[in-house]
Coordinates of C-alpha atoms in Angstrom, one line a residue:
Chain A
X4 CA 113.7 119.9 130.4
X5 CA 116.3 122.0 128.3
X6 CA 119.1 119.2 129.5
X7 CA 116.9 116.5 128.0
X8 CA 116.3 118.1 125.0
X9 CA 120.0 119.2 123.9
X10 CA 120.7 115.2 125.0
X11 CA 118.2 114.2 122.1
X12 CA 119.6 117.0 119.7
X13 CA 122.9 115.6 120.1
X14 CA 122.1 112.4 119.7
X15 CA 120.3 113.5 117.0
X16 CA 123.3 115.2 115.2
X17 CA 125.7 112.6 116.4
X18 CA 126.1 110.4 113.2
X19 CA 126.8 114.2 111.1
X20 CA 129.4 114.8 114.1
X21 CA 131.3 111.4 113.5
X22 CA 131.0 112.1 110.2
X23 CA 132.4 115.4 109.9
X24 CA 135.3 114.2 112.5
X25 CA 136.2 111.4 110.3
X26 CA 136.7 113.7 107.6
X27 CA 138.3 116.3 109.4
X28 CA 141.1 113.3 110.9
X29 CA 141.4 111.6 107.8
X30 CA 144.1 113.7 105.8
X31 CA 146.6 114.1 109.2
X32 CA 145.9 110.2 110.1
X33 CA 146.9 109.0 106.5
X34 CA 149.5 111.2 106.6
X35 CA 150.8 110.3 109.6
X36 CA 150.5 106.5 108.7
X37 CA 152.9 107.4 105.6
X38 CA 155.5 108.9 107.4
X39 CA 155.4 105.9 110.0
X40 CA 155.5 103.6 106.4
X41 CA 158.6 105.7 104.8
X42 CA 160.2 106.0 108.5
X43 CA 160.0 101.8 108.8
X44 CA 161.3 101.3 105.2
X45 CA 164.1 104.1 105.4
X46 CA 167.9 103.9 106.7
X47 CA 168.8 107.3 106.7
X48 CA 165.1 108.1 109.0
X49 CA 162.4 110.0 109.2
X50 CA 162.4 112.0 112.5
X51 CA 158.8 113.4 113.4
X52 CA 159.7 116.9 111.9
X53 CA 158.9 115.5 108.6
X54 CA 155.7 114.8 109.5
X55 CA 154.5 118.4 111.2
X56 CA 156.0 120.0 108.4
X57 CA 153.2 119.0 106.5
X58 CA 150.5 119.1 109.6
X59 CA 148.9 122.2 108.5
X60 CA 148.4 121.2 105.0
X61 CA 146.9 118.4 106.3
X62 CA 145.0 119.8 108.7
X63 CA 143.6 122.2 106.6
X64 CA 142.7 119.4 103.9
X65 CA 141.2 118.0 106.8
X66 CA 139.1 121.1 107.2
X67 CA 137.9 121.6 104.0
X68 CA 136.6 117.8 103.8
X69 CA 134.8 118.3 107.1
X70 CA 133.0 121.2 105.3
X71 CA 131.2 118.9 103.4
X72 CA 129.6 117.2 106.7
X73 CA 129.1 120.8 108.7
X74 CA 125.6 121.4 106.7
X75 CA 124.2 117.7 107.8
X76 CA 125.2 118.9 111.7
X77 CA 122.6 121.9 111.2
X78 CA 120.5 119.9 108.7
X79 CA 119.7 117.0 110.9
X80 CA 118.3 119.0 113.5
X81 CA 115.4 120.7 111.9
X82 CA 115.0 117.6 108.4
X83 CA 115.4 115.0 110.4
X84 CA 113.1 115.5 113.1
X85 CA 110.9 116.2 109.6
X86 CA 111.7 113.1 107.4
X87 CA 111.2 110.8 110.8
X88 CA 108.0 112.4 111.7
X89 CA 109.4 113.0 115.3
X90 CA 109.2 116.8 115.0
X91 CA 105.4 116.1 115.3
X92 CA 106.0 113.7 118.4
X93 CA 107.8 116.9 120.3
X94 CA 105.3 119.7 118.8
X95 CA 102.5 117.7 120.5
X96 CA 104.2 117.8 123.9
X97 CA 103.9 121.2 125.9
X98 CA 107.2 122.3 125.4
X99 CA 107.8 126.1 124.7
X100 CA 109.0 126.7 121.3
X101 CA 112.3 128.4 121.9
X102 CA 113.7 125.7 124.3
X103 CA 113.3 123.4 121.3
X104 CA 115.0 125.8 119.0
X105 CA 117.3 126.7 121.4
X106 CA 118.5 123.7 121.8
X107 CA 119.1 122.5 118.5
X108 CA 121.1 126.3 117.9
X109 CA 123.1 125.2 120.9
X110 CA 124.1 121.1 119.7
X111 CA 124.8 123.0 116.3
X112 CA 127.0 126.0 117.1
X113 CA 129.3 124.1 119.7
X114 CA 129.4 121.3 116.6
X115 CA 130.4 123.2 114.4
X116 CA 133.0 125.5 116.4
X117 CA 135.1 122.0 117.1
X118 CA 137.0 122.2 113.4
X119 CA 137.5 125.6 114.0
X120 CA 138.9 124.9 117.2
X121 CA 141.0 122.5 115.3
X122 CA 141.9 124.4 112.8
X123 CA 143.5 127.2 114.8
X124 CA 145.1 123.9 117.1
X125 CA 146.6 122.6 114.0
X126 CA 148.4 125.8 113.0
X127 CA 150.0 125.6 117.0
X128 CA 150.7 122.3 116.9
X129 CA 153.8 122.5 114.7
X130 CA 154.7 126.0 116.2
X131 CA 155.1 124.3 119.3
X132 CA 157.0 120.9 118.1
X133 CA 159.6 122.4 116.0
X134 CA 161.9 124.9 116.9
X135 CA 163.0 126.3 113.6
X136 CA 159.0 127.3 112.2
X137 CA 158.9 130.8 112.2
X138 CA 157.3 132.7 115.1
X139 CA 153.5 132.4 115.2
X140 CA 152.0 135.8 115.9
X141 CA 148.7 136.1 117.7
X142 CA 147.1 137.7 114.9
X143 CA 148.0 134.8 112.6
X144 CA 146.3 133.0 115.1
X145 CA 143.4 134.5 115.4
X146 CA 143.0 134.8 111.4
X147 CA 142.8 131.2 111.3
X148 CA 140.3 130.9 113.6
X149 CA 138.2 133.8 112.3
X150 CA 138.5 131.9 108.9
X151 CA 137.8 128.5 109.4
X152 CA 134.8 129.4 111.8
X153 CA 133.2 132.3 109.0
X154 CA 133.4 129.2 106.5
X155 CA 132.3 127.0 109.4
X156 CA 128.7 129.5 109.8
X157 CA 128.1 130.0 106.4
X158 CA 128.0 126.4 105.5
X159 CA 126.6 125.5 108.5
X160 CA 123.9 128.3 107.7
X161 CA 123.1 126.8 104.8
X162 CA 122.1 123.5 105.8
X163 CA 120.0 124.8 109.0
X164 CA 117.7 127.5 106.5
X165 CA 117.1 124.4 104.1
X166 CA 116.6 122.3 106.9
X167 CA 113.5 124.7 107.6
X168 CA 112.3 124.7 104.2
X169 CA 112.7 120.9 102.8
X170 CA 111.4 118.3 104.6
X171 CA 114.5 115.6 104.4
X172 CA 118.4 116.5 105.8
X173 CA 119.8 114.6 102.9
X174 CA 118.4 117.4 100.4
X175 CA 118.9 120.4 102.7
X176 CA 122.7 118.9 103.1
X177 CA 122.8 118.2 99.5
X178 CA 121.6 122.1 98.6
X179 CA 124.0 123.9 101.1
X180 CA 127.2 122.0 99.2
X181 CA 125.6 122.7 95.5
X182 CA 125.1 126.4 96.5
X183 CA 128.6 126.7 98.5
X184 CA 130.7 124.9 96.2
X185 CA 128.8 127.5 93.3
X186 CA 129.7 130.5 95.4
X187 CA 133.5 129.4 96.0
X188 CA 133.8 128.4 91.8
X189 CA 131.8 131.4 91.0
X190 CA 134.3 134.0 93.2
X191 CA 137.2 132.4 92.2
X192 CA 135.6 132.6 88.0
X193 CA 135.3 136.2 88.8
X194 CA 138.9 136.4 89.9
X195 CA 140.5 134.4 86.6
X196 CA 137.9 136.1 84.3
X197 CA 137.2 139.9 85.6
X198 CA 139.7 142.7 84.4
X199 CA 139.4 144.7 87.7
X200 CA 140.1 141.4 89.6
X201 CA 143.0 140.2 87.9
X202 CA 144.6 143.6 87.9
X203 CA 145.2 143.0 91.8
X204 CA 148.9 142.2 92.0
X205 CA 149.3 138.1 92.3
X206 CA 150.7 138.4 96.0
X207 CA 147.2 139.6 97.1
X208 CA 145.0 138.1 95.5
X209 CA 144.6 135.4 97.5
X210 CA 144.5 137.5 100.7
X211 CA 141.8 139.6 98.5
X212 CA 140.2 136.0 97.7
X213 CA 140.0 134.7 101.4
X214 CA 138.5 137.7 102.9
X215 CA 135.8 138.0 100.3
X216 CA 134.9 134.7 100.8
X217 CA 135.0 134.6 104.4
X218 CA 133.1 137.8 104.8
X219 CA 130.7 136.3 102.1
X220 CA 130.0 133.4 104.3
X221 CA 130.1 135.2 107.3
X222 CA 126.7 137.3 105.9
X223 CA 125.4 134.0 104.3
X224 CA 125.5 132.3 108.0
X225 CA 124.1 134.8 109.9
X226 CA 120.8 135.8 107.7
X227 CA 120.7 132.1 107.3
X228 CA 120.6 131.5 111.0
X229 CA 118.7 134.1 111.5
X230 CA 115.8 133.6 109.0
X231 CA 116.0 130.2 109.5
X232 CA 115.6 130.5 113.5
X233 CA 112.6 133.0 113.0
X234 CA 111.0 130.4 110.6
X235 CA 111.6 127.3 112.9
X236 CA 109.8 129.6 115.9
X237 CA 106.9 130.6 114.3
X238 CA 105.8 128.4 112.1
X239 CA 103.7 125.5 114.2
X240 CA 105.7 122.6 113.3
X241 CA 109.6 122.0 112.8
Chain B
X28 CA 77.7 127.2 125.7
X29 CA 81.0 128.8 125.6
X30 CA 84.2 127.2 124.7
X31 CA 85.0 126.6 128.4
X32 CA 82.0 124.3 127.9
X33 CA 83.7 121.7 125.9
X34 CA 86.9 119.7 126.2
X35 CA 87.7 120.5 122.9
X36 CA 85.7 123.5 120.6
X37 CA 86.7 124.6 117.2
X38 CA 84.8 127.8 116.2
X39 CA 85.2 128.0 112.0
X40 CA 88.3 126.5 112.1
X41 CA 89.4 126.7 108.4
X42 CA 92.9 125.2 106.5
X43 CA 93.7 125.8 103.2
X44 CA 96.2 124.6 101.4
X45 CA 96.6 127.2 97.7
X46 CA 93.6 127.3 96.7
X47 CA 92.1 123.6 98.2
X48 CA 90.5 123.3 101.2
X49 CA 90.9 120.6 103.2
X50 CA 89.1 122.3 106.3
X51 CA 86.1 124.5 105.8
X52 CA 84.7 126.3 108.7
X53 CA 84.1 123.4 111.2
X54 CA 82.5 124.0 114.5
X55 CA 83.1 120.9 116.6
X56 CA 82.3 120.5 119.9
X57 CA 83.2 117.8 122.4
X58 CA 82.0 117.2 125.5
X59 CA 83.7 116.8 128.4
X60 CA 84.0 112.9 129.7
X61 CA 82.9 112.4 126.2
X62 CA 84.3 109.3 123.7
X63 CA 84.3 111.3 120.3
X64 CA 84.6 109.2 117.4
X65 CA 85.6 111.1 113.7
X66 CA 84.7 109.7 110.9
X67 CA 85.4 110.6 107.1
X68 CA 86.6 109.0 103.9
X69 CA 90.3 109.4 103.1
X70 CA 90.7 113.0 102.4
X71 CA 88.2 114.5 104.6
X72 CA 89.9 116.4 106.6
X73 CA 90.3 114.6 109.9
X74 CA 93.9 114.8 110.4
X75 CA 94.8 118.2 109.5
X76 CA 92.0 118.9 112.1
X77 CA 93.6 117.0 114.8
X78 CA 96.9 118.3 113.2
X79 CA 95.2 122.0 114.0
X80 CA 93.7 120.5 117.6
X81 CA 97.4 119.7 119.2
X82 CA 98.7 123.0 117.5
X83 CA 100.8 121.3 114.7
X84 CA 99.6 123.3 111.8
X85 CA 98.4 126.8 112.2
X86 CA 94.8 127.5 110.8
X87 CA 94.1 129.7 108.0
X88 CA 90.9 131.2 109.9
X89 CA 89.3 129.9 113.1
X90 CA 90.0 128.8 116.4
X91 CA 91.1 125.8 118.6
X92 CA 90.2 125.6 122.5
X93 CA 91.4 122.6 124.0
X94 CA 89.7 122.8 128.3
X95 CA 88.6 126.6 127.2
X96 CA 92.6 127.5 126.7
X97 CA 93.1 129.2 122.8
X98 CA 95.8 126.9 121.5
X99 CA 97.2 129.6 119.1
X100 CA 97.8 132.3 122.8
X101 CA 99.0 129.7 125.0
X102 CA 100.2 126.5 123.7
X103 CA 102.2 125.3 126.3
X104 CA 99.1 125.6 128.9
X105 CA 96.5 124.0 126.0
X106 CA 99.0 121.2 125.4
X107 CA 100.2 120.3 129.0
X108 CA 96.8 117.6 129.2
X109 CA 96.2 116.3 126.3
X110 CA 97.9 112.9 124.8
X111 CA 98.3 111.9 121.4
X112 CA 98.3 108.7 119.8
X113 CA 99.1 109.2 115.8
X114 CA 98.3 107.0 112.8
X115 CA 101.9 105.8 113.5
X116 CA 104.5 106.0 116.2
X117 CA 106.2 109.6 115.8
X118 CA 108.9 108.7 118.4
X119 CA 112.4 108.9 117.4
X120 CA 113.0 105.2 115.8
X121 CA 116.3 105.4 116.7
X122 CA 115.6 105.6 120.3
X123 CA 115.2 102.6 122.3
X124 CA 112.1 102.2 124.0
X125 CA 113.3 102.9 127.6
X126 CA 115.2 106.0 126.1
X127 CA 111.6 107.7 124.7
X128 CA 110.1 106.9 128.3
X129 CA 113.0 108.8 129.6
X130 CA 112.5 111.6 127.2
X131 CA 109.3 112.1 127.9
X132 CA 110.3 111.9 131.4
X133 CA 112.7 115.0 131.5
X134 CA 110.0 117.1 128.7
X135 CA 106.8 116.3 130.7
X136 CA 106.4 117.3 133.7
X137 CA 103.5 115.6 134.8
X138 CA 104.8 112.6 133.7
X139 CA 104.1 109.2 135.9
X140 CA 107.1 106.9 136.2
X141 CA 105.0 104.5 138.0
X142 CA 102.2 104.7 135.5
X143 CA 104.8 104.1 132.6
X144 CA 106.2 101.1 134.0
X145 CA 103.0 100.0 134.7
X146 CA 101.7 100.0 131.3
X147 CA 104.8 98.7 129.8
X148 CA 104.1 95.7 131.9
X149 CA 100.6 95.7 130.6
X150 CA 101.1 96.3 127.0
X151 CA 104.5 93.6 127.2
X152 CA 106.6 95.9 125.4
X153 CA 110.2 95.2 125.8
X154 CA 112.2 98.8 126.7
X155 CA 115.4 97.6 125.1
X156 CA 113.7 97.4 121.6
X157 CA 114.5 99.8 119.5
X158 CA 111.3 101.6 118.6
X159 CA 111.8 101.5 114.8
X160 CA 111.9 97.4 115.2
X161 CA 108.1 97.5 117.0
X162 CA 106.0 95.4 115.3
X163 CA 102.9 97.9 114.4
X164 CA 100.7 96.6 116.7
X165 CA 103.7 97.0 119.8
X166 CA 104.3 100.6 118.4
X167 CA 100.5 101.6 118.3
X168 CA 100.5 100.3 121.9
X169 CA 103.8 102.2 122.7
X170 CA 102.0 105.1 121.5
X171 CA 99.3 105.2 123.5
X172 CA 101.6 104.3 127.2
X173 CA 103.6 107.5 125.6
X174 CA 100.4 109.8 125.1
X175 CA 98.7 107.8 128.4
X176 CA 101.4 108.3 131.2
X177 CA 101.2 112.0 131.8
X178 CA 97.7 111.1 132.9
X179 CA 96.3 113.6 130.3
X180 CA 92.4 115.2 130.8
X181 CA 92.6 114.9 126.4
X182 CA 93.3 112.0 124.7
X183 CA 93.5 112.4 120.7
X184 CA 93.4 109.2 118.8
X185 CA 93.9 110.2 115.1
X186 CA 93.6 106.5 113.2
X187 CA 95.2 104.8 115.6
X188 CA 94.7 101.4 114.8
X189 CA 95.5 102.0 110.9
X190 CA 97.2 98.8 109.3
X191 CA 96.6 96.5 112.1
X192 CA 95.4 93.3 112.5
X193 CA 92.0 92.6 113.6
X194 CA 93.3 91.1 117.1
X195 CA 95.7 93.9 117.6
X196 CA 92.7 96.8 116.4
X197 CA 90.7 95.0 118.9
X198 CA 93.3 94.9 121.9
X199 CA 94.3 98.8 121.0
X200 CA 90.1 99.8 121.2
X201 CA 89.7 97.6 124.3
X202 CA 93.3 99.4 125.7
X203 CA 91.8 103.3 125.1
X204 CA 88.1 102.0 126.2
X205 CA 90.0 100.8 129.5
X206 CA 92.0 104.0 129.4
X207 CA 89.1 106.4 129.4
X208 CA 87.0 104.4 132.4
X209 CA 89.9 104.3 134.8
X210 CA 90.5 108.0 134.6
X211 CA 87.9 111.0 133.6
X212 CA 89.1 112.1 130.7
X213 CA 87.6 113.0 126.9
X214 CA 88.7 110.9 124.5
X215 CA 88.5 112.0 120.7
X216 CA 89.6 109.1 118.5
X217 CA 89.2 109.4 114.2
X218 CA 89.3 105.6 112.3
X219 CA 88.5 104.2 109.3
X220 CA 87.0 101.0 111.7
X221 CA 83.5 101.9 112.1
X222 CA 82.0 99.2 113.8
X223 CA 84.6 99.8 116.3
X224 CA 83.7 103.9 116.6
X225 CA 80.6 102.5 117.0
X226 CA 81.2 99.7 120.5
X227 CA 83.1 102.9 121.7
X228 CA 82.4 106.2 121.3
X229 CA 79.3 108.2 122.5
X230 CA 79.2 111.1 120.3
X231 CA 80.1 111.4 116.8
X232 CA 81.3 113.6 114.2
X233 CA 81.1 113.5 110.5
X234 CA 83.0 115.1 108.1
X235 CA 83.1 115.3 104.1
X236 CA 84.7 117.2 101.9
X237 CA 86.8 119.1 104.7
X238 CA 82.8 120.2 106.2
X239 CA 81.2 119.1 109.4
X240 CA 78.1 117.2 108.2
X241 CA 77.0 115.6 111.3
X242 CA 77.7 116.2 115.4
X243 CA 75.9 114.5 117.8
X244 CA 75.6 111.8 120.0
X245 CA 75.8 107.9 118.5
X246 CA 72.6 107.0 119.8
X247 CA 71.1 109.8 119.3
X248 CA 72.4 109.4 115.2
X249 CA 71.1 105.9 115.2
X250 CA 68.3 105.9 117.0
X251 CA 66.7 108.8 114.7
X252 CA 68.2 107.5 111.1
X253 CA 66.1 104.8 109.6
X254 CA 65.9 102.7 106.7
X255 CA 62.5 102.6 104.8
X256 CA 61.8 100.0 102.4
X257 CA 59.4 100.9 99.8
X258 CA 57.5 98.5 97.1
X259 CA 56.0 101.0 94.8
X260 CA 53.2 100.3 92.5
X261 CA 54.0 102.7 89.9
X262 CA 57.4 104.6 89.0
X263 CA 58.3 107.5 91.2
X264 CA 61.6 109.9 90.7
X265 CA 64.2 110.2 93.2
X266 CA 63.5 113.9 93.3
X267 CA 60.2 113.4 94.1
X268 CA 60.9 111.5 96.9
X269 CA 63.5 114.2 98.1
X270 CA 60.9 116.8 98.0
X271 CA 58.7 115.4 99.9
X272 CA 60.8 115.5 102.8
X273 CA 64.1 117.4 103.7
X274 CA 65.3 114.3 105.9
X275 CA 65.5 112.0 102.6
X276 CA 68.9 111.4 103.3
X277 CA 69.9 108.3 100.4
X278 CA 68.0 106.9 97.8
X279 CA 69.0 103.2 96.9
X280 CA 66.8 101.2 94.3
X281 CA 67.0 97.7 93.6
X282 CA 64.6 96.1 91.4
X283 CA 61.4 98.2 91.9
X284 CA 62.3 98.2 95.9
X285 CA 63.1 101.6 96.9
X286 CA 65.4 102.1 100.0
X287 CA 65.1 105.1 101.7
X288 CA 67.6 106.6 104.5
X289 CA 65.6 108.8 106.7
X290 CA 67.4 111.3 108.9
X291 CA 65.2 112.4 112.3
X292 CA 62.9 109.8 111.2
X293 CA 59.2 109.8 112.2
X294 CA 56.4 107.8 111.4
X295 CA 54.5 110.6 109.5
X296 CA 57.6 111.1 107.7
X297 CA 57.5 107.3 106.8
X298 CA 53.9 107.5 106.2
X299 CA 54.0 110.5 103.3
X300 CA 56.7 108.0 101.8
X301 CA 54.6 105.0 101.2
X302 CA 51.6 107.2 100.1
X303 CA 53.3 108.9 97.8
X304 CA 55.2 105.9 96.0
X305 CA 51.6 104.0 96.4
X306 CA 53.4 102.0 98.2
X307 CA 51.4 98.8 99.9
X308 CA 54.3 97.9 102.5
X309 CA 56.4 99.9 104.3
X310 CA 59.6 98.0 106.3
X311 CA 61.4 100.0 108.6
X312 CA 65.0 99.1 109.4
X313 CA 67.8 100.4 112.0
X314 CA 71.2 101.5 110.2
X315 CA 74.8 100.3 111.6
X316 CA 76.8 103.6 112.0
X317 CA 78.6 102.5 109.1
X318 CA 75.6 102.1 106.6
X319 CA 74.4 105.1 108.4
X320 CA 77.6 107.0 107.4
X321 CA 77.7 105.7 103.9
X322 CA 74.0 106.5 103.5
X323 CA 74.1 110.0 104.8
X324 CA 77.7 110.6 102.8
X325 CA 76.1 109.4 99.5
X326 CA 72.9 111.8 100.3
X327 CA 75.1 114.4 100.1
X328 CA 76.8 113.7 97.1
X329 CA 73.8 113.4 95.3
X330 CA 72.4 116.5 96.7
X331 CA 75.7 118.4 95.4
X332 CA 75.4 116.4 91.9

């Protein structure tokens, strides 16, 4: 029963998937279709350093593009089963409650770990392909992972708690990018405006920046998940 | 009788939504084997009650027992017999049709493979359509094979046959009729169609205004509610009338005629009528269930105006 259900949620969350993919892929694929332009068109050529110089960059534009699909992963689970009226065609069925959460928490959290896993592959990928790039320490590592998937929960966090309370994905996906994009402009206000924060020294500010925010989405995306999975198993429907 | 009694018992089973009511404290009971039609305007109530029966919308007071089993302690157990057809298909659109049987395959574990394939045959529902392309008629139908093919001891109908055409209503009645004669099972089916309630059901339930007016069997209703033509001699009130007996159900006048709806009609009853509207006929007519709904629905809006 649980196998048939987490086929339906990710079917269900499939179009956010491709979505999120296609945003994640775009930057390094355009970029990469450049460098093969400017390496066809040049004599002196363009060996393939050129391009995974920039790979990171990329990838991380990549990242922060895909954050703008992540909510509609979580959101399409709970509003969508709303908006289409299915979630009463599954409540009627004797099926505990928690399989049916449990399931959709499952399609969602190994979703939404894939740019993270990305994330922390693209910051290898050039490690590995050119020999001059400074050492990559395991730390580093691991700070790009514990990054990308802190943004990756809160976000995602977002989009599931909505999900629960508005009965359409579109405005529950909607809502979790109004409120994130207000959090990320409103911390990084407080750092241009506030006298206590601009007295950090420029060097650390933006270390100062990053952890805020990722231990700011790290809270958001677990009381999110949290409240928003205690909603979905008590109240009767979806 | 105890809830174990019944197919399906409510005991005050009360919704509110803020400070409207759309339920208010109804006690329905539903025999088991029995074909319970619901009736009520738009509004009444009927499908946030079978919303509350299948355990889709928690009550504010009041309980649901569907085969004697409390929905709200053990849903799982309540639910595991009892089908459901709604007003429209709820099953994912995106889905093709073979993919919901196989759903339902894998969540249900009483399901029938044989059964399903059987009654898409029947039903000529093609399982490579895409269930948002069903015409309404197919999808109504593909409802039913879906609420049908876990050979359920429930069936709940909640306007099933909304929006189609006459043929296809007719098809879909003669489809659940069918349904409940070649298995024992209770069947309790709400519609708008009353003449159709009334070739298929056996007991009945009214509600208005979110309250159970009526419960009973069809014939039973029909058999005891009357029409009573007056031709009065002299002017008489409507309150009159209405005191005179408590089972003055509707008063319609037309010209100095004065049509009476009767509820547990008897010929004294009758009788007192025509005497006191000095009255020198008295014509006594049966009711369809639909003039007999409308009749006992307007009595009571009269009696609360």
């Amino acid at each position: 029963m649980f196998l048939t259900l987490l086929r339906k949620d990710w079917r269900l969350a499939k179009p956010a998937f491709v979505f999120m993919l296609a945003l994640f892929l775009a930057p390094t694929i355009l970029s990469f279709v450049m460098w093969a332009y400017a390496r066809g068109i040049s004599q002196a050529g363009y060996p393939l350093a050129g391009f995974f110089q920039n790979f990171q960059t990329t990838v991380l534009a990549g990242f922060a593009g895909s954050l703008l699909a992540v909510p509609a992963v979580a959101a399409c689970q709970l509003g969508r089963e709303k908006r289409e009226r299915s979630a009463d065609f599954v409540g009627a069925m004797p099926i505990p409650r928690y399989r049916i959460v449990a399931s959709k928490l499952t399609v969602t959290s190994t979703i939404i770990s894939i740019p993270a896993l990305l994330v922390t592959f693209g910051a290898i990928v050039p490690w590995i392909a050119l020999a001059n790039m400074p050492s990559l320490e395991w730390p580093t590592l691991f700070w790009y992972l514990k990054l990308s998937l802190y943004t990756l929960l809160g976000v995602a966090g977002m989009g599931w708690l909505f999900s629960c309370l508005l009965a359409s994905e579109i405005y529950a996906t909607a809502l979790s990018i109004l409120v994130a994009t207000t959090i990320g402009i409103g911390l990084s206000l407080a750092f241009n405006t506030l006298p206590s924060l601009r007295a950090i020294p420029p060097g650390l500010q933006e270390s100062y920046f990053l952890f805020i925010i990722s231990r700011l989405a790290l809270w958001i995306g677990v009381i999110s998940f949290a409240v928003g999975t205690l909603i979905a198993l008590f109240r009767r429907t979806l | 009788m105890t809830s174990t009694d019944f197919a399906i018992s409510t005991d005050l089973l009360t919704r509110r939504f803020g400070k409207r009511i759309a339920v208010d404290g109804i006690s329905l009971a539903v025999p088991r084997g029995a074909i319970y039609g619901f009736i009520g305007l738009n509004g009444a109530g009927k499908s946030t009650t079978i919303r509350m029966l299948l355990g889709l919308l928690a009550p504010t007071s009041g309980t649901v027992h569907l085969n004697g089993i409390n929905i709200a302690f053990d849903p799982v157990r309540a639910k595991s017999r009892v089908g459901y057809v709604p007003d429209r298909p709820t099953a994912y659109p995106w889905m093709r049709v073979q993919e919901v049987i196989q759903f339902c395959e894998g969540a249900l574990p009483d399901w029938s493979p044989t059964l399903a394939s059987s009654l898409l045959k029947k039903y000529r529902i093609d399982p490579r359509t895409k269930v948002s392309r069903l015409s309404k008629g197919t999808g109504a139908k593909l409802s039913l094979l879906l609420a049908l093919a876990h050979d359920p001891q429930i069936l709940i109908l909640d306007e099933p046959t909304d929006g189609l055409d006459p043929i296809a209503r007719d098809e879909f009645f003669e489809e659940v009729l069918r349904a409940s004669l070649d298995s024992p099972r209770t069947v309790l089916i709400s519609s708008h169609s009353l003449q159709d309630i009334q070739r298929a059901t056996d007991h009945l339930g009214f509600l208005h205004d979110g309250r159970l007016i009526f419960q009973g069997r069809t014939d039973e209703l029909l058999g005891t509610t009357k029409r009573v033509r007056l031709l009065p001699d002299s002017p008489i009130e409507d309150a009159a009338l209405r005191r005179l007996s408590p089972d003055v159900s509707h008063i319609a006048r037309e010209g100095r005629a004065i049509t009476v709806t009767l509820r547990n009609f008897s010929p004294a009853a009758a009788e007192s009528l025509r005497s006191a509207a000095h009255s020198p006929n008295l014509d006594v007519a049966d009711l369809s269930l639909d003039d007999a709904f409308k009749d006992i629905v307007k009595g009571m809006e009269a009696a609360c105006s």
